[in-house]
Amino acid sequence: MTRFGDVPTLVAKARDGDPRSVARLISLVENGDPALPEVAAAMAPHAGRAQVIGLTGAPGVGKSTTTNELVRLLREQGARVGVLAVDPSSPFSGGAILGDRVRMTEHTADRGVYIRSMSSRGQLGGLSAATPQAVRVLEGAGCDVILVETVGVGQAEVEIASLADTTLVLLAPGMGDAIQAVKAGVLEIADVFVINKADRPGADTTYRDIQGMLALGERGPGDWRPQVVRAVAAKGEGVDEVVAAITKHRDWLESSGNLRTRREQRAAAEVSALALGTLRARMGDLRSGTTLNDLAALVAVGELDPYAAADQLLANLS
């Protein structure tokens, strides 16, 4: 039993499309409620049925506008769509505006669309720590497609690639030169490049730079070559080509067997994160006691090396 009611009832209502029940389940996830294992167990039979699409890119490239247009097209195709929009949280107050959904107000009355803004809560990588479990809730609620929009990210924030079946990296003209295009990091995770705001000067140059970068990459026979698509999401232009590229990538994932591989890797990352979270909690219990302090005192005076101290600390956790 949770403060929102019993879990089986919440899950049953979420499966029937009740948005309030979906919201309450995600709130349980975000707040780390003790009922989470029960929620996860109830959702497990419904896992792996939704297509998870990640959208990432620097601030200002049009992620929310593109997400809004993707929702519109997917709904026209009859898909039930979930959106998780991660907003940055303040490093000072911990608060967040959660304003991405403001750009998607046209879908708020649609029972086939569920939109949730989530605070990053200081988590690095462009996502919230609760995002993987929130994806499971939306899968359990019957969403066919789940769009995960990251915060505005930099070159090394690539966590979305471990969560999504297909990762879209959005770029815009004027964000950098050809050298920027070949830097390691977020550009390496793209399954589809979307050059948004393609009606601006420099769009052709950005397109050539990305194509040139892709030409330098080594790919074996049958490997996926990232698609490069131009769009003007604010005008609804080119978004159908984005959907076509996503569909093409999905077909390749299924035919090559990579879809199963990616989802197994996603599950491994999720299990590891949960295990590490439990370990950190136990470490916190030790920190409030004397064991860690005693070991630290021995390391500080050279009577014990840090590796041996770490082994002793782990032994106390078992």
mmCIF file of C-alpha atoms in Angstrom:
data_model
loop_
_atom_site.group_PDB
_atom_site.id
_atom_site.type_symbol
_atom_site.label_atom_id
_atom_site.label_comp_id
_atom_site.label_asym_id
_atom_site.label_seq_id
_atom_site.Cartn_x
_atom_site.Cartn_y
_atom_site.Cartn_z
ATOM 1 C CA MET A 1 0.000 0.000 0.000
ATOM 2 C CA THR A 2 1.273 3.453 -0.935
ATOM 3 C CA ARG A 3 -0.041 6.933 -0.163
ATOM 4 C CA PHE A 4 -1.676 6.776 -3.622
ATOM 5 C CA GLY A 5 -3.399 3.445 -2.992
ATOM 6 C CA ASP A 6 -2.495 -0.204 -3.507
ATOM 7 C CA VAL A 7 -0.084 -1.027 -6.332
ATOM 8 C CA PRO A 8 -2.202 -3.635 -8.208
ATOM 9 C CA THR A 9 -5.061 -1.130 -8.520
ATOM 10 C CA LEU A 10 -2.718 1.635 -9.719
ATOM 11 C CA VAL A 11 -1.155 -0.674 -12.312
ATOM 12 C CA ALA A 12 -4.546 -1.897 -13.532
ATOM 13 C CA LYS A 13 -5.804 1.665 -13.963
ATOM 14 C CA ALA A 14 -2.556 2.686 -15.700
ATOM 15 C CA ARG A 15 -2.978 -0.236 -18.109
ATOM 16 C CA ASP A 16 -6.464 1.099 -18.887
ATOM 17 C CA GLY A 17 -4.953 4.470 -19.806
ATOM 18 C CA ASP A 18 -5.763 6.428 -16.657
ATOM 19 C CA PRO A 19 -3.222 9.304 -16.731
ATOM 20 C CA ARG A 20 -3.557 10.014 -13.010
ATOM 21 C CA SER A 21 -2.511 6.464 -12.145
ATOM 22 C CA VAL A 22 0.463 6.687 -14.532
ATOM 23 C CA ALA A 23 1.478 9.975 -12.892
ATOM 24 C CA ARG A 24 1.261 8.450 -9.434
ATOM 25 C CA LEU A 25 3.373 5.444 -10.412
ATOM 26 C CA ILE A 26 6.077 7.700 -11.863
ATOM 27 C CA SER A 27 5.956 9.820 -8.710
ATOM 28 C CA LEU A 28 6.628 6.663 -6.692
ATOM 29 C CA VAL A 29 9.636 6.033 -8.936
ATOM 30 C CA GLU A 30 10.982 9.574 -8.593
ATOM 31 C CA ASN A 31 10.593 9.576 -4.831
ATOM 32 C CA GLY A 32 12.187 6.173 -4.311
ATOM 33 C CA ASP A 33 9.088 4.814 -2.580
ATOM 34 C CA PRO A 34 9.487 1.544 -0.625
ATOM 35 C CA ALA A 35 6.772 0.048 -2.861
ATOM 36 C CA LEU A 36 9.028 0.270 -5.942
ATOM 37 C CA PRO A 37 9.945 -3.449 -5.995
ATOM 38 C CA GLU A 38 6.225 -4.274 -6.046
ATOM 39 C CA VAL A 39 5.656 -1.751 -8.854
ATOM 40 C CA ALA A 40 8.567 -3.200 -10.847
ATOM 41 C CA ALA A 41 7.272 -6.746 -10.387
ATOM 42 C CA ALA A 42 3.798 -5.729 -11.601
ATOM 43 C CA MET A 43 5.248 -3.961 -14.660
ATOM 44 C CA ALA A 44 7.789 -6.655 -15.606
ATOM 45 C CA PRO A 45 5.407 -8.781 -17.760
ATOM 46 C CA HIS A 46 4.760 -5.769 -19.975
ATOM 47 C CA ALA A 47 8.410 -4.795 -20.519
ATOM 48 C CA GLY A 48 10.129 -4.695 -23.881
ATOM 49 C CA ARG A 49 7.071 -3.893 -25.977
ATOM 50 C CA ALA A 50 7.572 -0.165 -26.542
ATOM 51 C CA GLN A 51 9.956 1.491 -28.960
ATOM 52 C CA VAL A 52 12.161 3.871 -26.972
ATOM 53 C CA ILE A 53 13.469 6.879 -28.899
ATOM 54 C CA GLY A 54 15.965 9.281 -27.359
ATOM 55 C CA LEU A 55 16.374 12.905 -28.418
ATOM 56 C CA THR A 56 19.481 14.769 -27.358
ATOM 57 C CA GLY A 57 21.530 17.769 -28.381
ATOM 58 C CA ALA A 58 22.777 21.132 -27.212
ATOM 59 C CA PRO A 59 20.402 23.713 -25.723
ATOM 60 C CA GLY A 60 18.462 25.609 -28.356
ATOM 61 C CA VAL A 61 18.547 23.059 -31.175
ATOM 62 C CA GLY A 62 14.782 22.475 -30.962
ATOM 63 C CA LYS A 63 14.431 19.192 -29.053
ATOM 64 C CA SER A 64 11.037 19.999 -27.521
ATOM 65 C CA THR A 65 9.634 21.329 -30.796
ATOM 66 C CA THR A 66 10.848 18.232 -32.637
ATOM 67 C CA THR A 67 9.397 15.990 -29.920
ATOM 68 C CA ASN A 68 6.050 17.760 -30.261
ATOM 69 C CA GLU A 69 5.992 17.158 -34.014
ATOM 70 C CA LEU A 70 7.019 13.521 -33.612
ATOM 71 C CA VAL A 71 4.120 13.012 -31.211
ATOM 72 C CA ARG A 72 1.739 14.496 -33.763
ATOM 73 C CA LEU A 73 2.914 12.195 -36.559
ATOM 74 C CA LEU A 74 3.016 9.098 -34.371
ATOM 75 C CA ARG A 75 -0.530 9.760 -33.185
ATOM 76 C CA GLU A 76 -1.645 10.071 -36.814
ATOM 77 C CA GLN A 77 -0.231 6.570 -37.290
ATOM 78 C CA GLY A 78 -2.309 5.328 -34.356
ATOM 79 C CA ALA A 79 0.526 4.852 -31.865
ATOM 80 C CA ARG A 80 0.041 5.434 -28.169
ATOM 81 C CA VAL A 81 2.855 7.776 -27.145
ATOM 82 C CA GLY A 82 4.623 8.541 -23.888
ATOM 83 C CA VAL A 83 7.003 11.457 -23.445
ATOM 84 C CA LEU A 84 9.592 11.878 -20.688
ATOM 85 C CA ALA A 85 11.128 15.350 -20.877
ATOM 86 C CA VAL A 86 14.082 15.816 -18.518
ATOM 87 C CA ASP A 87 14.703 19.383 -17.372
ATOM 88 C CA PRO A 88 17.851 20.619 -15.594
ATOM 89 C CA SER A 89 17.625 21.228 -11.864
ATOM 90 C CA SER A 90 19.226 24.125 -10.035
ATOM 91 C CA PRO A 91 22.531 23.240 -8.334
ATOM 92 C CA PHE A 92 21.591 25.737 -5.618
ATOM 93 C CA SER A 93 17.899 25.189 -4.805
ATOM 94 C CA GLY A 94 17.441 21.800 -6.454
ATOM 95 C CA GLY A 95 14.325 23.113 -8.205
ATOM 96 C CA ALA A 96 13.444 22.885 -11.893
ATOM 97 C CA ILE A 97 11.053 24.785 -14.150
ATOM 98 C CA LEU A 98 9.816 21.593 -15.859
ATOM 99 C CA GLY A 99 8.851 23.715 -18.821
ATOM 100 C CA ASP A 100 9.404 21.367 -21.775
ATOM 101 C CA ARG A 101 5.770 20.245 -21.674
ATOM 102 C CA VAL A 102 4.704 23.875 -22.242
ATOM 103 C CA ARG A 103 5.719 23.389 -25.877
ATOM 104 C CA MET A 104 3.481 20.311 -26.151
ATOM 105 C CA THR A 105 0.201 21.739 -24.842
ATOM 106 C CA GLU A 106 -1.691 20.751 -28.000
ATOM 107 C CA HIS A 107 -1.482 17.097 -26.892
ATOM 108 C CA THR A 108 -2.583 17.526 -23.283
ATOM 109 C CA ALA A 109 -6.228 16.602 -24.009
ATOM 110 C CA ASP A 110 -5.262 13.526 -26.045
ATOM 111 C CA ARG A 111 -5.803 10.336 -24.009
ATOM 112 C CA GLY A 112 -3.343 8.567 -26.326
ATOM 113 C CA VAL A 113 -0.459 10.795 -25.197
ATOM 114 C CA TYR A 114 1.164 10.948 -21.786
ATOM 115 C CA ILE A 115 3.695 13.736 -21.152
ATOM 116 C CA ARG A 116 5.809 13.920 -18.023
ATOM 117 C CA SER A 117 8.504 16.444 -17.174
ATOM 118 C CA MET A 118 11.192 15.167 -14.819
ATOM 119 C CA SER A 119 13.900 17.051 -12.958
ATOM 120 C CA SER A 120 17.460 15.827 -13.492
ATOM 121 C CA ARG A 121 18.004 16.310 -9.725
ATOM 122 C CA GLY A 122 21.697 16.891 -10.272
ATOM 123 C CA GLN A 123 22.175 13.679 -12.258
ATOM 124 C CA LEU A 124 24.847 13.967 -14.949
ATOM 125 C CA GLY A 125 24.496 12.478 -18.425
ATOM 126 C CA GLY A 126 21.386 14.383 -19.509
ATOM 127 C CA LEU A 127 18.851 12.148 -17.755
ATOM 128 C CA SER A 128 17.262 11.717 -14.352
ATOM 129 C CA ALA A 129 18.250 8.708 -12.247
ATOM 130 C CA ALA A 130 14.574 7.696 -12.281
ATOM 131 C CA THR A 131 14.237 7.758 -16.081
ATOM 132 C CA PRO A 132 14.801 4.018 -16.750
ATOM 133 C CA GLN A 133 12.135 3.012 -14.240
ATOM 134 C CA ALA A 134 9.780 5.706 -15.584
ATOM 135 C CA VAL A 135 10.221 4.161 -19.043
ATOM 136 C CA ARG A 136 9.126 0.822 -17.562
ATOM 137 C CA VAL A 137 6.023 2.449 -16.126
ATOM 138 C CA LEU A 138 5.081 3.877 -19.524
ATOM 139 C CA GLU A 139 5.713 0.494 -21.143
ATOM 140 C CA GLY A 140 3.455 -1.097 -18.564
ATOM 141 C CA ALA A 141 0.829 1.573 -19.249
ATOM 142 C CA GLY A 142 0.632 0.397 -22.851
ATOM 143 C CA CYS A 143 2.638 3.041 -24.703
ATOM 144 C CA ASP A 144 3.760 1.898 -28.160
ATOM 145 C CA VAL A 145 6.433 4.572 -28.469
ATOM 146 C CA ILE A 146 8.279 6.392 -25.669
ATOM 147 C CA LEU A 147 10.148 9.595 -26.488
ATOM 148 C CA VAL A 148 12.856 10.533 -23.988
ATOM 149 C CA GLU A 149 14.082 14.098 -24.330
ATOM 150 C CA THR A 150 17.294 14.880 -22.464
ATOM 151 C CA VAL A 151 18.356 18.169 -20.952
ATOM 152 C CA GLY A 152 20.533 20.345 -23.180
ATOM 153 C CA VAL A 153 23.724 18.302 -23.173
ATOM 154 C CA GLY A 154 27.402 18.755 -23.943
ATOM 155 C CA GLN A 155 29.864 16.608 -25.837
ATOM 156 C CA ALA A 156 30.351 13.873 -23.240
ATOM 157 C CA GLU A 157 26.816 13.363 -21.902
ATOM 158 C CA VAL A 158 25.849 10.174 -23.692
ATOM 159 C CA GLU A 159 23.728 8.288 -21.162
ATOM 160 C CA ILE A 160 20.680 8.353 -23.438
ATOM 161 C CA ALA A 161 22.365 5.846 -25.781
ATOM 162 C CA SER A 162 22.197 3.161 -23.084
ATOM 163 C CA LEU A 163 18.453 3.716 -22.641
ATOM 164 C CA ALA A 164 17.062 4.214 -26.150
ATOM 165 C CA ASP A 165 16.539 1.785 -29.010
ATOM 166 C CA THR A 166 17.150 4.675 -31.409
ATOM 167 C CA THR A 167 19.046 7.842 -30.511
ATOM 168 C CA LEU A 168 18.445 11.097 -32.366
ATOM 169 C CA VAL A 169 21.137 13.759 -32.068
ATOM 170 C CA LEU A 170 19.799 17.183 -33.012
ATOM 171 C CA LEU A 171 22.077 19.826 -34.464
ATOM 172 C CA ALA A 172 21.477 23.321 -35.739
ATOM 173 C CA PRO A 173 23.399 25.550 -38.161
ATOM 174 C CA GLY A 174 25.910 27.802 -36.479
ATOM 175 C CA MET A 175 26.631 25.475 -33.550
ATOM 176 C CA GLY A 176 30.181 24.731 -34.654
ATOM 177 C CA ASP A 177 32.550 24.124 -37.552
ATOM 178 C CA ALA A 178 33.900 20.977 -39.181
ATOM 179 C CA ILE A 179 36.301 20.388 -36.274
ATOM 180 C CA GLN A 180 33.342 20.356 -33.893
ATOM 181 C CA ALA A 181 31.726 17.672 -36.007
ATOM 182 C CA VAL A 182 34.519 15.144 -35.532
ATOM 183 C CA LYS A 183 35.000 15.568 -31.780
ATOM 184 C CA ALA A 184 34.381 12.499 -29.633
ATOM 185 C CA GLY A 185 31.290 12.382 -27.474
ATOM 186 C CA VAL A 186 27.639 12.968 -28.113
ATOM 187 C CA LEU A 187 27.984 12.855 -31.920
ATOM 188 C CA GLU A 188 29.212 9.262 -31.709
ATOM 189 C CA ILE A 189 25.981 7.938 -30.215
ATOM 190 C CA ALA A 190 23.665 9.052 -33.024
ATOM 191 C CA ASP A 191 21.602 6.536 -34.963
ATOM 192 C CA VAL A 192 19.947 9.459 -36.735
ATOM 193 C CA PHE A 193 21.274 13.005 -37.083
ATOM 194 C CA VAL A 194 18.593 15.676 -37.361
ATOM 195 C CA ILE A 195 19.796 19.021 -38.665
ATOM 196 C CA ASN A 196 16.994 21.178 -37.348
ATOM 197 C CA LYS A 197 16.330 24.798 -38.310
ATOM 198 C CA ALA A 198 17.551 23.793 -41.763
ATOM 199 C CA ASP A 199 16.094 26.962 -43.277
ATOM 200 C CA ARG A 200 18.894 28.966 -41.663
ATOM 201 C CA PRO A 201 22.179 29.895 -43.346
ATOM 202 C CA GLY A 202 24.860 27.273 -42.853
ATOM 203 C CA ALA A 203 22.548 24.244 -42.920
ATOM 204 C CA ASP A 204 24.181 22.840 -46.046
ATOM 205 C CA THR A 205 27.614 23.222 -44.465
ATOM 206 C CA THR A 206 26.473 21.412 -41.321
ATOM 207 C CA TYR A 207 25.016 18.620 -43.477
ATOM 208 C CA ARG A 208 28.295 18.210 -45.389
ATOM 209 C CA ASP A 209 30.338 18.256 -42.170
ATOM 210 C CA ILE A 210 28.299 15.430 -40.654
ATOM 211 C CA GLN A 211 28.379 13.387 -43.844
ATOM 212 C CA GLY A 212 32.138 13.901 -43.985
ATOM 213 C CA MET A 213 32.484 12.745 -40.394
ATOM 214 C CA LEU A 214 30.464 9.617 -41.150
ATOM 215 C CA ALA A 215 32.616 8.860 -44.168
ATOM 216 C CA LEU A 216 35.654 8.673 -41.883
ATOM 217 C CA GLY A 217 34.088 6.023 -39.675
ATOM 218 C CA GLU A 218 34.843 2.330 -40.022
ATOM 219 C CA ARG A 219 31.845 0.047 -40.467
ATOM 220 C CA GLY A 220 31.677 -3.617 -41.241
ATOM 221 C CA PRO A 221 29.309 -5.257 -43.728
ATOM 222 C CA GLY A 222 25.753 -4.890 -42.534
ATOM 223 C CA ASP A 223 26.574 -2.282 -39.891
ATOM 224 C CA TRP A 224 24.231 0.664 -39.468
ATOM 225 C CA ARG A 225 25.234 3.930 -41.108
ATOM 226 C CA PRO A 226 23.612 6.843 -39.261
ATOM 227 C CA GLN A 227 21.047 8.720 -41.300
ATOM 228 C CA VAL A 228 21.288 12.497 -41.709
ATOM 229 C CA VAL A 229 17.965 14.301 -42.057
ATOM 230 C CA ARG A 230 17.165 17.991 -42.451
ATOM 231 C CA ALA A 231 14.096 19.467 -40.773
ATOM 232 C CA VAL A 232 12.407 22.676 -39.707
ATOM 233 C CA ALA A 233 10.385 21.346 -36.788
ATOM 234 C CA ALA A 234 8.806 24.715 -35.969
ATOM 235 C CA LYS A 235 7.115 24.579 -39.381
ATOM 236 C CA GLY A 236 6.480 20.843 -39.354
ATOM 237 C CA GLU A 237 8.856 20.371 -42.281
ATOM 238 C CA GLY A 238 11.031 17.276 -42.630
ATOM 239 C CA VAL A 239 9.676 15.529 -39.531
ATOM 240 C CA ASP A 240 8.104 12.793 -41.654
ATOM 241 C CA GLU A 241 11.622 12.055 -42.966
ATOM 242 C CA VAL A 242 12.793 11.823 -39.354
ATOM 243 C CA VAL A 243 10.066 9.241 -38.639
ATOM 244 C CA ALA A 244 11.060 7.348 -41.790
ATOM 245 C CA ALA A 245 14.702 7.256 -40.620
ATOM 246 C CA ILE A 246 13.608 5.995 -37.179
ATOM 247 C CA THR A 247 11.535 3.258 -38.843
ATOM 248 C CA LYS A 248 14.460 2.280 -41.041
ATOM 249 C CA HIS A 249 16.706 1.981 -37.997
ATOM 250 C CA ARG A 250 14.093 -0.076 -36.156
ATOM 251 C CA ASP A 251 13.869 -2.468 -39.122
ATOM 252 C CA TRP A 252 17.669 -2.827 -39.111
ATOM 253 C CA LEU A 253 17.720 -3.484 -35.359
ATOM 254 C CA GLU A 254 15.169 -6.265 -35.710
ATOM 255 C CA SER A 255 16.711 -7.891 -38.791
ATOM 256 C CA SER A 256 20.260 -7.772 -37.414
ATOM 257 C CA GLY A 257 19.417 -8.967 -33.901
ATOM 258 C CA ASN A 258 20.760 -5.756 -32.389
ATOM 259 C CA LEU A 259 17.406 -4.847 -30.841
ATOM 260 C CA ARG A 260 17.662 -7.725 -28.379
ATOM 261 C CA THR A 261 21.325 -6.936 -27.727
ATOM 262 C CA ARG A 262 20.579 -3.280 -26.958
ATOM 263 C CA ARG A 263 17.745 -4.153 -24.621
ATOM 264 C CA GLU A 264 19.869 -6.689 -22.765
ATOM 265 C CA GLN A 265 22.563 -4.023 -22.372
ATOM 266 C CA ARG A 266 19.906 -1.579 -21.149
ATOM 267 C CA ALA A 267 18.698 -4.112 -18.582
ATOM 268 C CA ALA A 268 22.273 -4.773 -17.439
ATOM 269 C CA ALA A 269 22.873 -1.043 -16.942
ATOM 270 C CA GLU A 270 19.596 -0.719 -15.032
ATOM 271 C CA VAL A 271 20.367 -3.656 -12.724
ATOM 272 C CA SER A 272 23.896 -2.335 -12.123
ATOM 273 C CA ALA A 273 22.566 1.121 -11.245
ATOM 274 C CA LEU A 274 20.094 -0.323 -8.748
ATOM 275 C CA ALA A 275 22.791 -2.499 -7.172
ATOM 276 C CA LEU A 276 25.161 0.464 -6.899
ATOM 277 C CA GLY A 277 22.394 2.522 -5.333
ATOM 278 C CA THR A 278 21.910 -0.129 -2.666
ATOM 279 C CA LEU A 279 25.662 -0.275 -2.120
ATOM 280 C CA ARG A 280 25.848 3.516 -1.708
ATOM 281 C CA ALA A 281 23.027 3.384 0.826
ATOM 282 C CA ARG A 282 24.932 0.788 2.835
ATOM 283 C CA MET A 283 28.073 2.908 2.527
ATOM 284 C CA GLY A 284 26.100 5.776 4.022
ATOM 285 C CA ASP A 285 25.167 3.577 6.960
ATOM 286 C CA LEU A 286 28.837 2.764 7.471
ATOM 287 C CA ARG A 287 29.794 6.426 7.229
ATOM 288 C CA SER A 288 27.449 7.231 10.091
ATOM 289 C CA GLY A 289 29.143 4.526 12.179
ATOM 290 C CA THR A 290 32.768 4.054 13.164
ATOM 291 C CA THR A 291 34.074 1.504 10.621
ATOM 292 C CA LEU A 292 34.869 3.924 7.811
ATOM 293 C CA ASN A 293 36.318 6.515 10.183
ATOM 294 C CA ASP A 294 38.563 3.919 11.816
ATOM 295 C CA LEU A 295 39.855 2.710 8.446
ATOM 296 C CA ALA A 296 40.370 6.289 7.247
ATOM 297 C CA ALA A 297 42.435 7.067 10.349
ATOM 298 C CA LEU A 298 44.719 4.096 9.646
ATOM 299 C CA VAL A 299 45.140 5.109 5.984
ATOM 300 C CA ALA A 300 45.898 8.718 6.965
ATOM 301 C CA VAL A 301 48.867 7.711 9.158
ATOM 302 C CA GLY A 302 50.172 5.106 6.723
ATOM 303 C CA GLU A 303 49.315 2.047 8.801
ATOM 304 C CA LEU A 304 46.992 0.723 6.083
ATOM 305 C CA ASP A 305 46.893 1.228 2.340
ATOM 306 C CA PRO A 306 43.621 2.422 0.727
ATOM 307 C CA TYR A 307 43.120 -0.777 -1.273
ATOM 308 C CA ALA A 308 43.287 -2.953 1.833
ATOM 309 C CA ALA A 309 40.968 -0.514 3.609
ATOM 310 C CA ALA A 310 38.486 -0.713 0.742
ATOM 311 C CA ASP A 311 38.573 -4.538 0.913
ATOM 312 C CA GLN A 312 37.825 -4.420 4.614
ATOM 313 C CA LEU A 313 35.005 -1.958 4.062
ATOM 314 C CA LEU A 314 33.418 -4.182 1.408
ATOM 315 C CA ALA A 315 33.758 -7.177 3.694
ATOM 316 C CA ASN A 316 31.694 -5.312 6.268
ATOM 317 C CA LEU A 317 28.971 -4.712 3.681
ATOM 318 C CA SER A 318 28.371 -8.400 3.002
#
